[in-house]
Coordinates of C-alpha atoms in Angstrom, one line a residue:
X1 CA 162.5 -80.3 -16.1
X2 CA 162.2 -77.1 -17.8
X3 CA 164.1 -75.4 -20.6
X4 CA 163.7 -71.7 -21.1
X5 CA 160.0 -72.4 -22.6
X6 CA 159.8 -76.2 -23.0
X7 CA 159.0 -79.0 -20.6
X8 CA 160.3 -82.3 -20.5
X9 CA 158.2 -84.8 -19.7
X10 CA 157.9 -88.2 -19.5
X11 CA 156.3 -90.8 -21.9
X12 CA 153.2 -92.7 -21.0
X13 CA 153.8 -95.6 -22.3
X14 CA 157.7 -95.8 -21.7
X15 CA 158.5 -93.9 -18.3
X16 CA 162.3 -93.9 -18.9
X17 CA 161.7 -92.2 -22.0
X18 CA 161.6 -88.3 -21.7
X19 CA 160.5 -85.9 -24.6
X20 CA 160.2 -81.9 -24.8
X21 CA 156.7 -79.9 -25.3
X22 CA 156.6 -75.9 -25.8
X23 CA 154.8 -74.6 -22.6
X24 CA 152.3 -73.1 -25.5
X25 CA 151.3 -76.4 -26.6
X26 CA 149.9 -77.5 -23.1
X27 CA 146.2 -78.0 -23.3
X28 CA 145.9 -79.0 -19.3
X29 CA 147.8 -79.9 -16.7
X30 CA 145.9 -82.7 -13.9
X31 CA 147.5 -83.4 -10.3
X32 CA 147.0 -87.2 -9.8
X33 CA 146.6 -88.4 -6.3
X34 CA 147.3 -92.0 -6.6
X35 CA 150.3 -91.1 -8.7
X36 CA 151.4 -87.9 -6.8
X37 CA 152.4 -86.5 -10.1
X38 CA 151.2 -84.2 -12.9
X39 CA 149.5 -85.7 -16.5
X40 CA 150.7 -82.8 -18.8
X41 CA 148.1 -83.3 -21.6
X42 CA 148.8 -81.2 -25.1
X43 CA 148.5 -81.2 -28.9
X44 CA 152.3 -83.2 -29.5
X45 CA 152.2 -86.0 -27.0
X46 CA 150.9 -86.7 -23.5
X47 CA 152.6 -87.3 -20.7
X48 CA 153.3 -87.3 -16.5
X49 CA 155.9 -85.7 -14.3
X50 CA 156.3 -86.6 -10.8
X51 CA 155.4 -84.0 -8.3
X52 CA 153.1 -81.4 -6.8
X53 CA 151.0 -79.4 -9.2
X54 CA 152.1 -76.3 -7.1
X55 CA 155.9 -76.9 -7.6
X56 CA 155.6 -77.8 -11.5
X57 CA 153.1 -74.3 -11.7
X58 CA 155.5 -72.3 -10.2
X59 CA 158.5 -73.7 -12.6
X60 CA 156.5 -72.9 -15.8
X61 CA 155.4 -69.9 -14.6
X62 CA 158.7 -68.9 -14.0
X63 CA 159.6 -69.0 -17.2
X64 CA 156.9 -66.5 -18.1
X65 CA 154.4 -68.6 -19.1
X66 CA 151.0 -67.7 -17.8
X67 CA 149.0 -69.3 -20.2
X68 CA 146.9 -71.9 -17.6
X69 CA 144.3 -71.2 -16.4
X70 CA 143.3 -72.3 -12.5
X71 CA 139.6 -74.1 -12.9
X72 CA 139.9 -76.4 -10.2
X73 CA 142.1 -77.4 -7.2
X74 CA 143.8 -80.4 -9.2
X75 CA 143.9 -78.9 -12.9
X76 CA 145.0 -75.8 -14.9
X77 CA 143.9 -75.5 -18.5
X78 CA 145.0 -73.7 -21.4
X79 CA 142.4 -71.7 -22.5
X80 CA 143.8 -70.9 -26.3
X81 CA 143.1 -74.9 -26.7
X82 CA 139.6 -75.4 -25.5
X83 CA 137.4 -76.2 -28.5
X84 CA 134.1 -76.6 -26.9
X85 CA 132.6 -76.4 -23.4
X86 CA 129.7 -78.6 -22.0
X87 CA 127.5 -76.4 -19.1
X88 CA 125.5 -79.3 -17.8
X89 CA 128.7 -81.1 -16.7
X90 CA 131.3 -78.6 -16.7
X91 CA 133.9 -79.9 -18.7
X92 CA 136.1 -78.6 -21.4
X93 CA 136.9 -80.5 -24.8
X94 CA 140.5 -80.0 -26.5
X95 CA 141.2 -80.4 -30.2
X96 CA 139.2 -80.3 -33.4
X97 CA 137.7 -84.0 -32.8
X98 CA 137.3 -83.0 -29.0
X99 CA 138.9 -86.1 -28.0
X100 CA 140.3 -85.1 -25.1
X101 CA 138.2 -83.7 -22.3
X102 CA 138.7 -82.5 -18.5
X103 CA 136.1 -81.6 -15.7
X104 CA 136.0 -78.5 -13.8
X105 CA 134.8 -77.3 -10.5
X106 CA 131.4 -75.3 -11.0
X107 CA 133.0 -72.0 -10.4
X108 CA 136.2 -72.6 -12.1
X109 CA 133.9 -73.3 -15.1
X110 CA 132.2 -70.1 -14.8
X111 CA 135.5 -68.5 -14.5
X112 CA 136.8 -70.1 -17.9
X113 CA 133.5 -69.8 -20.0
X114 CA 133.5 -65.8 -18.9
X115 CA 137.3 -65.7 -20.4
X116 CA 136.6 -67.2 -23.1
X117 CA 133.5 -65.4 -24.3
X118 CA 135.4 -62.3 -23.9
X119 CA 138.3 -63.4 -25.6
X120 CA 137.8 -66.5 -28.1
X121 CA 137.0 -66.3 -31.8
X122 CA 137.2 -70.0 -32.8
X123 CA 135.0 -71.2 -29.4
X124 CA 131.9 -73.5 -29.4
X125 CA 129.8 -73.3 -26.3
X126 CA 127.3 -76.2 -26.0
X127 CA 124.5 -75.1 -23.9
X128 CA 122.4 -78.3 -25.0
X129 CA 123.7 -80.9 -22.8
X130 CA 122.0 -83.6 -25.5
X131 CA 124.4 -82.7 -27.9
X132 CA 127.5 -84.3 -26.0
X133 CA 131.5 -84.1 -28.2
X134 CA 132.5 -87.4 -29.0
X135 CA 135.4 -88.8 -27.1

């Protein structure tokens, strides 16, 4: 459900149990197959909303919010949240510890890493796959 620009979604751990997010405070949004829902991940408190990830895009966006970013066919990522990128396996790493982390499509992290060069100023890129973020 959406409210002018928050989502409400539901608790991980308790289902029945439904709280409210700002759309800005997404980090990234993953379609789940074997759940046929959305995990809405972001920096107040995880959680899942049943559905396709088309449907629940169009609702936010519909809002105005335009603030994910399309990197692969099952995920959308907020690029104002990524806080380091890892080229060998294409993934992106979310929050100052980087403990929370998604995987990307080749080209979709292509896509992201040219956004974000052009447009971040607290970024790390780590082009030394050796040096892996804790998770």
């Amino acid at each position: 459900m959406i409210c002018d620009s928050t989502l409400s979604i539901a608790d991980k751990p308790d289902p029945t149990m439904m709280f409210n997010v700002d759309l800005p405070l997404i980090q990234f949004v993953y379609y789940d197959r074997t759940k046929d829902g959305i995990w809405v991940y972001n920096t107040v408190q995880d959680g899942f909303l049943p559905g396709a990830l088309k449907f629940w895009m169009n609702m936010i966006e519909s809002t105005g919010f335009t603030g994910l970013f399309d990197v692969d066919r099952n995920l959308r990522v907020n690029p104002g949240h990524v806080t380091l990128m890892d080229q060998k396996y294409a993934k992106a790493f979310f929050g100052d510890d980087h403990s929370k982390e998604c995987s990307m499509s080749d080209r979709g992290f292509k896509l992201l890493h040219n956004f974000m060069g052009e447009n971040a100023i607290d970024f790390k890129f780590n082009p030394n796959p050796k040096i892996r973020a804790a998770h």
